[in-house]
Amino acid sequence: MENARNDVRDGAVKEISRTDFPKDFVFGVATSCYQIEGARSEGGKGDNIWDVFSENKDNIRDDSNGDVAVDHYHRFKEDIELMAKLGFGAYRFSISWARIFPDGLGTKVNEEGVAFYNNLINFMLEKGIQPYATLYHWDLPYNLHSSIGGWLSDKIVDYFGMYAEACFASFGDRVKHWITINEPLQTAVNGYGAGIFAPGICTDATNEPYLAAHHQLLAHAAAYKVYEEKFKARQGGEVGLVLDCEWAEAFSDKPEDEMAAARRLDFQLGWYLDPIFFGDYPETMRQRLGDHLPKLSEKDREHLRNSVDFVGLNHYTTRFISHVETPREIHFYQVQEMERNETSKSGEAIGDRAASEWLFIVPWGLKKTLNYISRKYNNPKIYVTENGMDEEDSELEKLQLHERLNDTKRVGYFKGYLAAVSQAIKDGADVRGYFAWSFLDNFEWAQGYTKRFGLVYVDYKNGLTRHPKASAIWFSHFLKGE
Ligand code: GBH
């Protein structure tokens, strides 16, 4: 605890410079297709689960959807040009499964979809930006949901393998960094447990989240295997998995709080990384979930073993974790027997708030998360694949445009979190790159357009015009070593 409190104090904004990082360290920005592309029914694209989920207005806070989003599908050149001008060397984007296989079945590739990503990738490379492609950022082809039950069916594993193979075959001559799945936890817990994300299932939260996670892990392994067997030798790229993890700081030095914090990390990272690095789900999960947690067969274990060339970490925030006795329910949060606290034992706030109620600004939590991954899993290669903070659209609305662009709090966030990354590298973590979330303001899932995470402001009321915020300008100076 003493330690944590010191960290809280020195977690304040630090000066940080490009030279605090290795020369070949990658700096990029990140987005996902459903959040920015729009063009819902153009280019032969099929519907995905978010297209359908957002038709029900109760699901999205401002009744919006991604039908047009920020129209990146038509404006990708302008967007990539701006990215290059700001000096970013890498771009993490995601490929829309339903643009490649409109019904998800993997029978016939939709050439128009392939052409869109070819154009995008070629243009990026022309501008000196390295593509980091995510295959799945939550937008399952709707037909795979309605016909087989999506991630609840083991059939999904083969369909994902076919889709991954089509992407490696079409783009792998140019894309050297692949992410199979973004944040399987969110799909499992919010898509198939709480029902607040597509496909909005909340009928059996005692079993289905764990099944959805299980199939995502196996799908990841299937894609990894296809790459290894058919593409790696020739294309020479790397394949990883992206996990989201809030740091869990023990609320006190009582053993039960420390164990609760450790358990919380097992339920976020261990759920996915233990099967990959150690061959099975964490013991803490098995103890609490029993047979609700699927079993990994010998074959599953073999496929999963070491099936990542790097670990992608999406990290935004930190909480104090204390032990609480809860009724022995199997629901994701109750079963962990823990409580998340926003203040320390001595009543100190964990950090300043961003707009989203879950997002507190706690730079030292990123350093701890990186060191934890490094130490627990034998120092894997890590990329920070998302990190950033949001502002409330309705608050910005009250200001003039030039004032909306003056996002000094976000500049402070990036300075603090980048300093934390550089400290983790000095501590020995093998961190190779950092991607800010997000390049553009965009469709923030169930929050619609009410939250803005962008480095670049998108004027939703005036033709979706793009305006770099102070944070984008700050980044461009940082990257140039100014
Ligand atoms: C990332 O998830 C996503 O990868 C990205 O697409 C998204 O835009 C970004 O976060 C910002 O949210 O409080 O019940 O409403 C990070 C994990 C998942 C954390 C959803 C916040 C909100 C759930 N996030 N969660 S709730």
Short mmCIF file of C-alpha atoms and ligand atoms in Angstrom, two decimals:
data_model
loop_
_atom_site.label_atom_id
_atom_site.label_comp_id
_atom_site.label_asym_id
_atom_site.label_seq_id
_atom_site.Cartn_x
_atom_site.Cartn_y
_atom_site.Cartn_z
CA MET A 1 0.00 0.00 0.00
CA GLU A 2 2.74 2.41 0.97
CA ASN A 3 4.17 1.68 -2.37
CA ALA A 4 0.90 2.35 -4.14
CA ARG A 5 0.48 5.67 -2.42
CA ASN A 6 3.94 6.79 -3.48
CA ASP A 7 3.02 5.78 -6.95
CA VAL A 8 -0.17 7.78 -6.77
CA ARG A 9 1.87 10.84 -5.93
CA ASP A 10 4.43 10.42 -8.64
CA GLY A 11 1.74 9.39 -11.10
CA ALA A 12 1.19 13.08 -11.77
CA VAL A 13 2.12 14.44 -15.18
CA LYS A 14 5.76 13.95 -16.05
CA GLU A 15 7.84 15.28 -18.83
CA ILE A 16 8.48 12.52 -21.25
CA SER A 17 10.34 12.43 -24.51
CA ARG A 18 10.84 10.16 -27.48
CA THR A 19 14.37 9.40 -26.28
CA ASP A 20 12.93 7.73 -23.16
CA PHE A 21 11.98 4.86 -25.51
CA PRO A 22 14.08 2.49 -27.62
CA LYS A 23 14.76 3.73 -31.16
CA ASP A 24 12.69 1.00 -32.81
CA PHE A 25 9.75 1.41 -30.41
CA VAL A 26 6.51 1.63 -32.38
CA PHE A 27 4.11 4.54 -31.85
CA GLY A 28 0.71 4.29 -33.42
CA VAL A 29 -2.96 5.05 -33.15
CA ALA A 30 -5.84 2.58 -33.01
CA THR A 31 -9.43 2.32 -34.21
CA SER A 32 -11.93 -0.43 -35.01
CA CYS A 33 -13.99 -0.81 -38.15
CA TYR A 34 -17.52 -0.72 -36.74
CA GLN A 35 -16.68 2.40 -34.74
CA ILE A 36 -15.44 4.42 -37.73
CA GLU A 37 -16.20 2.97 -41.17
CA GLY A 38 -19.93 3.37 -41.70
CA ALA A 39 -20.99 2.21 -45.19
CA ARG A 40 -23.15 -0.42 -43.55
CA SER A 41 -24.50 -1.90 -46.76
CA GLU A 42 -21.92 -0.75 -49.27
CA GLY A 43 -19.29 -2.79 -51.04
CA GLY A 44 -21.23 -6.01 -50.63
CA LYS A 45 -20.90 -6.00 -46.83
CA GLY A 46 -23.28 -8.20 -44.85
CA ASP A 47 -24.86 -7.14 -41.56
CA ASN A 48 -22.99 -7.86 -38.36
CA ILE A 49 -24.28 -8.21 -34.81
CA TRP A 50 -23.66 -4.53 -34.01
CA ASP A 51 -25.64 -3.44 -37.10
CA VAL A 52 -28.60 -5.37 -35.74
CA PHE A 53 -28.04 -4.70 -32.02
CA SER A 54 -28.06 -0.94 -32.61
CA GLU A 55 -31.39 -1.14 -34.44
CA ASN A 56 -32.92 -1.53 -31.01
CA LYS A 57 -32.75 2.00 -29.65
CA ASP A 58 -32.80 0.79 -26.05
CA ASN A 59 -29.33 -0.60 -26.58
CA ILE A 60 -27.53 2.63 -27.47
CA ARG A 61 -27.55 5.65 -25.21
CA ASP A 62 -28.18 8.30 -27.89
CA ASP A 63 -30.24 6.02 -30.18
CA SER A 64 -27.40 6.12 -32.69
CA ASN A 65 -25.63 3.42 -34.67
CA GLY A 66 -22.60 2.84 -36.91
CA ASP A 67 -24.47 3.03 -40.24
CA VAL A 68 -22.42 6.08 -41.20
CA ALA A 69 -20.14 6.36 -38.16
CA VAL A 70 -17.41 8.84 -39.12
CA ASP A 71 -17.50 7.72 -42.74
CA HIS A 72 -13.94 6.43 -42.72
CA TYR A 73 -14.91 4.02 -45.51
CA HIS A 74 -15.06 6.99 -47.89
CA ARG A 75 -12.51 9.22 -46.16
CA PHE A 76 -9.73 6.77 -45.42
CA LYS A 77 -7.21 8.64 -47.55
CA GLU A 78 -7.78 11.90 -45.73
CA ASP A 79 -7.51 10.05 -42.41
CA ILE A 80 -4.29 8.22 -43.27
CA GLU A 81 -2.79 11.41 -44.64
CA LEU A 82 -3.48 13.20 -41.38
CA MET A 83 -2.04 10.28 -39.40
CA ALA A 84 1.15 10.44 -41.47
CA LYS A 85 1.35 14.20 -41.14
CA LEU A 86 1.18 13.87 -37.37
CA GLY A 87 4.11 11.46 -37.56
CA PHE A 88 2.61 8.15 -36.46
CA GLY A 89 4.51 5.12 -37.73
CA ALA A 90 1.82 2.51 -37.20
CA TYR A 91 -1.93 2.14 -37.40
CA ARG A 92 -3.96 -0.53 -35.63
CA PHE A 93 -7.25 -0.96 -37.48
CA SER A 94 -9.71 -3.83 -37.69
CA ILE A 95 -11.08 -5.75 -40.63
CA SER A 96 -14.83 -6.17 -40.94
CA TRP A 97 -15.51 -9.91 -41.14
CA ALA A 98 -18.82 -9.27 -42.92
CA ARG A 99 -17.02 -7.28 -45.64
CA ILE A 100 -14.84 -10.31 -46.39
CA PHE A 101 -17.51 -13.00 -45.89
CA PRO A 102 -20.94 -11.27 -45.86
CA ASP A 103 -22.72 -14.26 -44.32
CA GLY A 104 -19.68 -15.41 -42.38
CA LEU A 105 -19.77 -18.86 -43.89
CA GLY A 106 -16.47 -18.59 -45.67
CA THR A 107 -17.67 -19.94 -48.96
CA LYS A 108 -16.95 -17.04 -51.27
CA VAL A 109 -14.72 -14.06 -50.59
CA ASN A 110 -16.37 -10.71 -51.29
CA GLU A 111 -13.83 -9.12 -53.63
CA GLU A 112 -15.09 -5.59 -53.00
CA GLY A 113 -14.35 -6.01 -49.31
CA VAL A 114 -10.86 -7.28 -50.06
CA ALA A 115 -10.35 -4.33 -52.42
CA PHE A 116 -11.26 -1.83 -49.70
CA TYR A 117 -8.64 -3.18 -47.29
CA ASN A 118 -6.09 -3.51 -50.10
CA ASN A 119 -6.54 0.16 -50.85
CA LEU A 120 -6.34 1.07 -47.19
CA ILE A 121 -3.21 -1.00 -46.56
CA ASN A 122 -1.48 0.15 -49.74
CA PHE A 123 -2.17 3.76 -48.93
CA MET A 124 -0.85 3.35 -45.39
CA LEU A 125 2.37 1.81 -46.66
CA GLU A 126 2.71 4.55 -49.25
CA LYS A 127 2.59 7.05 -46.36
CA GLY A 128 5.11 5.12 -44.29
CA ILE A 129 2.62 3.71 -41.80
CA GLN A 130 2.87 0.06 -40.72
CA PRO A 131 -0.45 -1.83 -40.60
CA TYR A 132 -1.41 -3.71 -37.42
CA ALA A 133 -4.58 -5.55 -38.36
CA THR A 134 -7.17 -6.89 -35.92
CA LEU A 135 -9.35 -9.65 -37.35
CA TYR A 136 -12.16 -9.40 -34.83
CA HIS A 137 -13.16 -6.27 -32.97
CA TRP A 138 -16.69 -7.36 -31.90
CA ASP A 139 -18.50 -7.30 -35.27
CA LEU A 140 -19.55 -10.90 -35.91
CA PRO A 141 -21.38 -11.48 -39.22
CA TYR A 142 -25.03 -11.55 -38.15
CA ASN A 143 -25.69 -14.77 -39.98
CA LEU A 144 -23.19 -16.60 -37.79
CA HIS A 145 -25.17 -15.42 -34.79
CA SER A 146 -28.63 -16.26 -36.12
CA SER A 147 -27.73 -19.57 -37.73
CA ILE A 148 -25.33 -21.22 -35.28
CA GLY A 149 -25.50 -19.05 -32.14
CA GLY A 150 -22.29 -17.12 -32.69
CA TRP A 151 -19.60 -17.54 -30.03
CA LEU A 152 -21.76 -20.02 -28.12
CA SER A 153 -21.22 -22.64 -30.80
CA ASP A 154 -18.01 -24.61 -31.26
CA LYS A 155 -18.63 -24.39 -35.02
CA ILE A 156 -17.47 -20.77 -34.84
CA VAL A 157 -13.89 -21.97 -34.42
CA ASP A 158 -13.67 -23.30 -37.99
CA TYR A 159 -15.46 -20.29 -39.46
CA PHE A 160 -13.02 -17.95 -37.75
CA GLY A 161 -10.13 -20.08 -38.99
CA MET A 162 -11.40 -19.77 -42.58
CA TYR A 163 -11.83 -16.02 -42.24
CA ALA A 164 -8.36 -15.63 -40.74
CA GLU A 165 -6.89 -17.69 -43.56
CA ALA A 166 -8.59 -15.52 -46.19
CA CYS A 167 -7.15 -12.40 -44.55
CA PHE A 168 -3.62 -13.82 -44.26
CA ALA A 169 -3.81 -14.92 -47.91
CA SER A 170 -5.14 -11.57 -49.16
CA PHE A 171 -3.17 -9.10 -47.02
CA GLY A 172 -0.32 -11.01 -45.39
CA ASP A 173 2.20 -10.06 -48.07
CA ARG A 174 1.97 -6.54 -46.58
CA VAL A 175 0.55 -6.94 -43.07
CA LYS A 176 3.21 -8.30 -40.68
CA HIS A 177 1.42 -7.77 -37.38
CA TRP A 178 -1.87 -9.56 -36.78
CA ILE A 179 -4.24 -9.51 -33.84
CA THR A 180 -6.78 -12.29 -33.85
CA ILE A 181 -9.37 -11.08 -31.33
CA ASN A 182 -9.87 -7.83 -29.44
CA GLU A 183 -10.81 -8.20 -25.78
CA PRO A 184 -12.54 -11.59 -25.69
CA LEU A 185 -13.53 -10.76 -22.11
CA GLN A 186 -15.83 -7.96 -23.25
CA THR A 187 -17.60 -10.17 -25.76
CA ALA A 188 -17.97 -12.91 -23.16
CA VAL A 189 -19.07 -10.80 -20.20
CA ASN A 190 -20.95 -7.95 -21.84
CA GLY A 191 -22.10 -9.70 -25.04
CA TYR A 192 -23.21 -13.00 -23.48
CA GLY A 193 -23.58 -12.19 -19.77
CA ALA A 194 -24.78 -8.66 -19.07
CA GLY A 195 -26.20 -8.25 -22.56
CA ILE A 196 -25.11 -4.61 -22.86
CA PHE A 197 -23.00 -5.31 -25.97
CA ALA A 198 -24.00 -7.19 -29.12
CA PRO A 199 -25.40 -9.75 -29.46
CA GLY A 200 -27.11 -8.69 -26.21
CA ILE A 201 -27.56 -12.13 -24.70
CA CYS A 202 -28.28 -12.34 -20.97
CA THR A 203 -30.20 -15.55 -20.59
CA ASP A 204 -27.64 -17.77 -18.88
CA ALA A 205 -24.93 -15.66 -17.32
CA THR A 206 -23.81 -18.59 -15.20
CA ASN A 207 -22.55 -20.51 -18.23
CA GLU A 208 -22.59 -18.62 -21.49
CA PRO A 209 -19.86 -16.03 -20.88
CA TYR A 210 -17.43 -18.85 -20.10
CA LEU A 211 -18.46 -20.76 -23.18
CA ALA A 212 -18.14 -17.68 -25.39
CA ALA A 213 -14.67 -17.05 -23.97
CA HIS A 214 -13.70 -20.69 -24.49
CA HIS A 215 -14.66 -20.60 -28.15
CA GLN A 216 -12.88 -17.30 -28.68
CA LEU A 217 -9.71 -18.83 -27.25
CA LEU A 218 -10.02 -21.84 -29.53
CA ALA A 219 -10.77 -19.60 -32.52
CA HIS A 220 -7.68 -17.58 -31.71
CA ALA A 221 -5.62 -20.77 -31.56
CA ALA A 222 -7.08 -21.96 -34.89
CA ALA A 223 -6.04 -18.71 -36.57
CA TYR A 224 -2.58 -18.88 -34.99
CA LYS A 225 -2.16 -22.42 -36.28
CA VAL A 226 -3.23 -21.55 -39.82
CA TYR A 227 -0.71 -18.73 -39.89
CA GLU A 228 2.04 -20.93 -38.52
CA GLU A 229 1.37 -23.78 -40.92
CA LYS A 230 0.62 -21.92 -44.11
CA PHE A 231 1.97 -18.39 -43.97
CA LYS A 232 4.62 -17.71 -41.37
CA ALA A 233 7.61 -19.08 -43.24
CA ARG A 234 6.76 -17.12 -46.37
CA GLN A 235 5.29 -13.93 -44.87
CA GLY A 236 7.39 -13.70 -41.72
CA GLY A 237 4.83 -11.85 -39.61
CA GLU A 238 3.61 -12.25 -36.05
CA VAL A 239 0.22 -13.05 -34.52
CA GLY A 240 -1.05 -12.01 -31.11
CA LEU A 241 -4.16 -11.70 -28.97
CA VAL A 242 -5.39 -8.46 -27.39
CA LEU A 243 -6.68 -8.50 -23.80
CA ASP A 244 -8.17 -5.75 -21.70
CA CYS A 245 -7.00 -5.41 -18.15
CA GLU A 246 -7.58 -2.83 -15.46
CA TRP A 247 -4.86 -2.89 -12.83
CA ALA A 248 -6.10 -4.38 -9.55
CA GLU A 249 -4.38 -2.78 -6.56
CA ALA A 250 -5.03 -4.44 -3.20
CA PHE A 251 -7.15 -2.14 -1.03
CA SER A 252 -5.06 -2.99 2.03
CA ASP A 253 -2.18 -5.27 2.90
CA LYS A 254 -4.58 -7.77 4.48
CA PRO A 255 -3.99 -11.15 2.84
CA GLU A 256 -7.62 -11.45 1.80
CA ASP A 257 -7.48 -8.14 -0.08
CA GLU A 258 -4.23 -9.13 -1.73
CA MET A 259 -5.76 -12.42 -2.76
CA ALA A 260 -8.87 -10.67 -4.07
CA ALA A 261 -6.68 -8.39 -6.20
CA ALA A 262 -4.75 -11.38 -7.52
CA ARG A 263 -8.02 -13.15 -8.29
CA ARG A 264 -9.29 -10.11 -10.14
CA LEU A 265 -6.23 -10.28 -12.41
CA ASP A 266 -6.80 -14.00 -12.95
CA PHE A 267 -10.37 -13.26 -14.03
CA GLN A 268 -9.15 -10.69 -16.57
CA LEU A 269 -5.79 -11.86 -17.91
CA GLY A 270 -5.30 -15.34 -16.52
CA TRP A 271 -8.58 -16.42 -18.09
CA TYR A 272 -6.83 -16.11 -21.47
CA LEU A 273 -3.10 -16.11 -20.81
CA ASP A 274 -2.97 -19.07 -18.40
CA PRO A 275 -4.37 -21.49 -21.00
CA ILE A 276 -1.86 -20.12 -23.52
CA PHE A 277 1.24 -20.06 -21.31
CA PHE A 278 0.43 -22.63 -18.61
CA GLY A 279 -2.03 -24.99 -20.31
CA ASP A 280 -5.20 -24.41 -18.27
CA TYR A 281 -7.62 -21.87 -16.81
CA PRO A 282 -6.49 -20.33 -13.50
CA GLU A 283 -7.14 -22.44 -10.41
CA THR A 284 -8.97 -19.48 -8.79
CA MET A 285 -11.52 -19.57 -11.62
CA ARG A 286 -11.90 -23.34 -11.54
CA GLN A 287 -12.46 -23.26 -7.77
CA ARG A 288 -15.24 -20.71 -8.01
CA LEU A 289 -16.84 -21.76 -11.28
CA GLY A 290 -16.48 -25.54 -11.16
CA ASP A 291 -18.12 -27.11 -14.18
CA HIS A 292 -19.46 -23.79 -15.38
CA LEU A 293 -15.98 -23.22 -16.72
CA PRO A 294 -15.48 -25.42 -19.80
CA LYS A 295 -12.70 -27.99 -19.81
CA LEU A 296 -9.78 -27.84 -22.20
CA SER A 297 -9.16 -31.13 -23.95
CA GLU A 298 -5.64 -32.38 -24.63
CA LYS A 299 -6.02 -31.21 -28.21
CA ASP A 300 -7.21 -27.75 -27.13
CA ARG A 301 -4.23 -27.40 -24.81
CA GLU A 302 -1.85 -28.40 -27.52
CA HIS A 303 -3.31 -25.84 -29.95
CA LEU A 304 -3.33 -23.11 -27.34
CA ARG A 305 0.13 -23.69 -25.97
CA ASN A 306 2.34 -20.67 -26.73
CA SER A 307 -0.10 -19.54 -29.42
CA VAL A 308 0.97 -15.88 -29.28
CA ASP A 309 3.98 -14.12 -30.74
CA PHE A 310 3.07 -11.12 -28.59
CA VAL A 311 0.54 -10.09 -25.99
CA GLY A 312 -1.56 -7.03 -26.82
CA LEU A 313 -2.74 -5.06 -23.79
CA ASN A 314 -5.64 -2.61 -23.81
CA HIS A 315 -5.34 -0.63 -20.64
CA TYR A 316 -7.29 2.40 -19.47
CA THR A 317 -7.71 2.42 -15.72
CA THR A 318 -7.10 1.01 -12.23
CA ARG A 319 -9.13 0.16 -9.12
CA PHE A 320 -8.48 -0.75 -5.52
CA ILE A 321 -9.76 -4.25 -4.93
CA SER A 322 -11.05 -5.56 -1.64
CA HIS A 323 -12.33 -8.95 -0.63
CA VAL A 324 -16.05 -9.28 -0.05
CA GLU A 325 -18.05 -12.33 0.85
CA THR A 326 -20.68 -12.62 -1.83
CA PRO A 327 -23.47 -15.07 -2.30
CA ARG A 328 -21.94 -17.88 -4.29
CA GLU A 329 -23.37 -16.81 -7.58
CA ILE A 330 -21.66 -17.76 -10.77
CA HIS A 331 -22.10 -14.33 -12.39
CA PHE A 332 -18.79 -12.86 -13.47
CA TYR A 333 -18.56 -10.13 -10.87
CA GLN A 334 -20.10 -11.84 -7.86
CA VAL A 335 -18.12 -15.02 -8.24
CA GLN A 336 -14.84 -13.14 -7.94
CA GLU A 337 -15.70 -12.26 -4.34
CA MET A 338 -14.26 -8.80 -4.69
CA GLU A 339 -15.30 -5.20 -4.82
CA ARG A 340 -13.80 -2.44 -6.92
CA ASN A 341 -13.08 0.77 -5.01
CA GLU A 342 -12.46 4.25 -6.31
CA THR A 343 -10.81 5.45 -3.11
CA SER A 344 -7.98 4.04 -1.07
CA LYS A 345 -8.32 2.87 2.49
CA SER A 346 -7.31 6.33 3.66
CA GLY A 347 -10.04 7.89 1.52
CA GLU A 348 -7.82 9.21 -1.26
CA ALA A 349 -9.34 9.14 -4.76
CA ILE A 350 -7.55 6.65 -6.99
CA GLY A 351 -7.21 9.26 -9.70
CA ASP A 352 -8.89 12.02 -11.60
CA ARG A 353 -12.03 11.03 -13.55
CA ALA A 354 -12.38 10.99 -17.32
CA ALA A 355 -15.90 11.16 -18.80
CA SER A 356 -16.78 7.47 -18.67
CA GLU A 357 -17.70 6.49 -15.15
CA TRP A 358 -15.33 3.52 -15.25
CA LEU A 359 -12.30 5.56 -16.31
CA PHE A 360 -9.96 6.97 -13.64
CA ILE A 361 -6.60 8.40 -14.57
CA VAL A 362 -3.97 6.29 -12.83
CA PRO A 363 -0.73 6.10 -14.83
CA TRP A 364 1.12 3.87 -12.34
CA GLY A 365 -1.47 1.14 -12.98
CA LEU A 366 -0.14 0.67 -16.50
CA LYS A 367 3.41 0.20 -15.26
CA LYS A 368 2.19 -2.39 -12.77
CA THR A 369 0.11 -4.23 -15.38
CA LEU A 370 3.04 -4.43 -17.79
CA ASN A 371 5.41 -5.63 -15.08
CA TYR A 372 2.84 -8.17 -13.91
CA ILE A 373 2.48 -9.66 -17.42
CA SER A 374 6.20 -9.66 -17.89
CA ARG A 375 6.95 -11.42 -14.60
CA LYS A 376 4.07 -13.86 -14.57
CA TYR A 377 4.33 -15.05 -18.17
CA ASN A 378 8.08 -15.16 -18.64
CA ASN A 379 8.65 -11.83 -20.29
CA PRO A 380 6.61 -12.06 -23.50
CA LYS A 381 6.79 -9.42 -26.17
CA ILE A 382 4.05 -6.86 -25.37
CA TYR A 383 2.33 -4.11 -27.29
CA VAL A 384 0.08 -1.61 -25.56
CA THR A 385 -2.63 -1.86 -28.20
CA GLU A 386 -5.01 0.70 -26.65
CA ASN A 387 -4.69 3.45 -24.08
CA GLY A 388 -6.59 6.71 -23.86
CA MET A 389 -9.36 8.71 -22.19
CA ASP A 390 -12.67 10.26 -23.13
CA GLU A 391 -14.58 13.50 -22.79
CA GLU A 392 -18.33 13.97 -22.62
CA ASP A 393 -19.76 15.27 -25.88
CA SER A 394 -22.50 17.27 -24.15
CA GLU A 395 -19.88 19.17 -22.14
CA LEU A 396 -17.84 20.01 -25.23
CA GLU A 397 -20.99 21.08 -27.05
CA LYS A 398 -21.18 24.10 -24.76
CA LEU A 399 -17.83 25.37 -26.06
CA GLN A 400 -16.58 26.96 -29.27
CA LEU A 401 -14.86 24.59 -31.65
CA HIS A 402 -11.35 25.85 -30.90
CA GLU A 403 -11.98 25.35 -27.19
CA ARG A 404 -13.17 21.81 -27.77
CA LEU A 405 -9.84 21.05 -29.36
CA ASN A 406 -7.92 22.16 -26.31
CA ASP A 407 -7.84 18.76 -24.60
CA THR A 408 -5.15 19.46 -22.02
CA LYS A 409 -6.40 16.71 -19.72
CA ARG A 410 -5.82 14.16 -22.47
CA VAL A 411 -2.30 15.50 -23.05
CA GLY A 412 -1.66 14.94 -19.36
CA TYR A 413 -3.11 11.44 -19.59
CA PHE A 414 -0.76 10.50 -22.43
CA LYS A 415 2.28 12.02 -20.74
CA GLY A 416 1.59 10.12 -17.54
CA TYR A 417 0.83 6.80 -19.20
CA LEU A 418 3.76 7.03 -21.62
CA ALA A 419 6.07 7.69 -18.68
CA ALA A 420 4.64 4.55 -17.06
CA VAL A 421 5.41 2.53 -20.21
CA SER A 422 8.98 3.79 -20.30
CA GLN A 423 9.42 2.91 -16.60
CA ALA A 424 8.12 -0.62 -17.25
CA ILE A 425 10.64 -1.02 -20.06
CA LYS A 426 13.39 0.09 -17.68
CA ASP A 427 12.08 -2.47 -15.17
CA GLY A 428 12.59 -5.15 -17.82
CA ALA A 429 9.20 -5.56 -19.52
CA ASP A 430 9.60 -6.27 -23.24
CA VAL A 431 7.22 -3.60 -24.52
CA ARG A 432 7.62 -2.98 -28.24
CA GLY A 433 4.95 -0.47 -29.08
CA TYR A 434 2.15 1.81 -27.94
CA PHE A 435 -1.12 2.67 -29.71
CA ALA A 436 -3.23 5.58 -28.54
CA TRP A 437 -6.99 5.03 -28.49
CA SER A 438 -8.36 6.51 -30.58
CA PHE A 439 -7.27 8.28 -33.73
CA LEU A 440 -10.73 9.75 -34.29
CA ASP A 441 -13.77 10.45 -32.15
CA ASN A 442 -16.12 7.61 -32.99
CA PHE A 443 -19.07 5.36 -32.16
CA GLU A 444 -18.41 4.37 -28.55
CA TRP A 445 -20.56 1.21 -28.55
CA ALA A 446 -23.47 1.37 -26.07
CA GLN A 447 -22.53 5.00 -25.35
CA GLY A 448 -23.08 5.97 -28.99
CA TYR A 449 -21.45 9.29 -29.86
CA THR A 450 -21.75 10.70 -26.33
CA LYS A 451 -18.14 9.92 -25.45
CA ARG A 452 -15.14 11.23 -27.40
CA PHE A 453 -11.86 9.30 -27.20
CA GLY A 454 -10.24 10.84 -30.29
CA LEU A 455 -6.94 12.62 -30.80
CA VAL A 456 -8.79 14.13 -33.73
CA TYR A 457 -12.14 15.82 -33.21
CA VAL A 458 -14.90 14.86 -35.60
CA ASP A 459 -17.56 17.52 -36.05
CA TYR A 460 -20.71 15.38 -36.15
CA LYS A 461 -22.91 18.38 -36.91
CA ASN A 462 -20.77 19.84 -39.68
CA GLY A 463 -20.07 17.29 -42.35
CA LEU A 464 -17.94 15.03 -40.15
CA THR A 465 -14.96 17.30 -40.65
CA ARG A 466 -11.73 16.34 -38.86
CA HIS A 467 -9.88 18.70 -36.49
CA PRO A 468 -6.69 17.65 -34.69
CA LYS A 469 -6.93 18.29 -30.96
CA ALA A 470 -4.09 19.63 -28.81
CA SER A 471 -3.27 16.02 -27.91
CA ALA A 472 -2.66 15.16 -31.57
CA ILE A 473 -0.38 18.17 -31.92
CA TRP A 474 1.38 17.29 -28.66
CA PHE A 475 1.94 13.74 -29.97
CA SER A 476 3.36 14.99 -33.24
CA HIS A 477 5.94 17.12 -31.39
CA PHE A 478 6.73 14.24 -29.07
CA LEU A 479 7.29 11.92 -32.04
CA LYS A 480 9.57 14.38 -33.74
CA GLY A 481 11.57 14.69 -30.53
CA GLU A 482 10.54 18.31 -30.02
C1 GBH B 1 -11.98 -0.70 -25.40
O1 GBH B 1 -12.42 -1.58 -24.39
C2 GBH B 1 -12.47 -1.15 -26.75
O2 GBH B 1 -11.57 -2.05 -27.36
C3 GBH B 1 -12.72 0.02 -27.68
O3 GBH B 1 -13.41 -0.42 -28.82
C4 GBH B 1 -13.46 1.11 -26.95
O4 GBH B 1 -13.80 2.19 -27.79
C5 GBH B 1 -12.59 1.58 -25.81
O5 GBH B 1 -12.39 0.52 -24.94
C6 GBH B 1 -13.18 2.69 -24.97
O6 GBH B 1 -14.26 2.23 -24.22
O7 GBH B 1 -19.19 0.47 -17.69
O8 GBH B 1 -20.67 -1.38 -18.11
O9 GBH B 1 -20.63 0.48 -19.65
C7 GBH B 1 -11.96 -1.31 -23.08
C8 GBH B 1 -12.77 -2.07 -22.07
C9 GBH B 1 -15.13 -2.24 -22.10
C10 GBH B 1 -14.03 -0.78 -20.57
C11 GBH B 1 -16.45 -1.63 -21.75
C12 GBH B 1 -15.34 -0.13 -20.29
C13 GBH B 1 -17.68 -0.29 -20.19
C14 GBH B 1 -18.67 -1.21 -19.61
N1 GBH B 1 -14.02 -1.37 -21.88
N2 GBH B 1 -16.43 -1.03 -20.45
S1 GBH B 1 -19.88 -0.36 -18.69
#
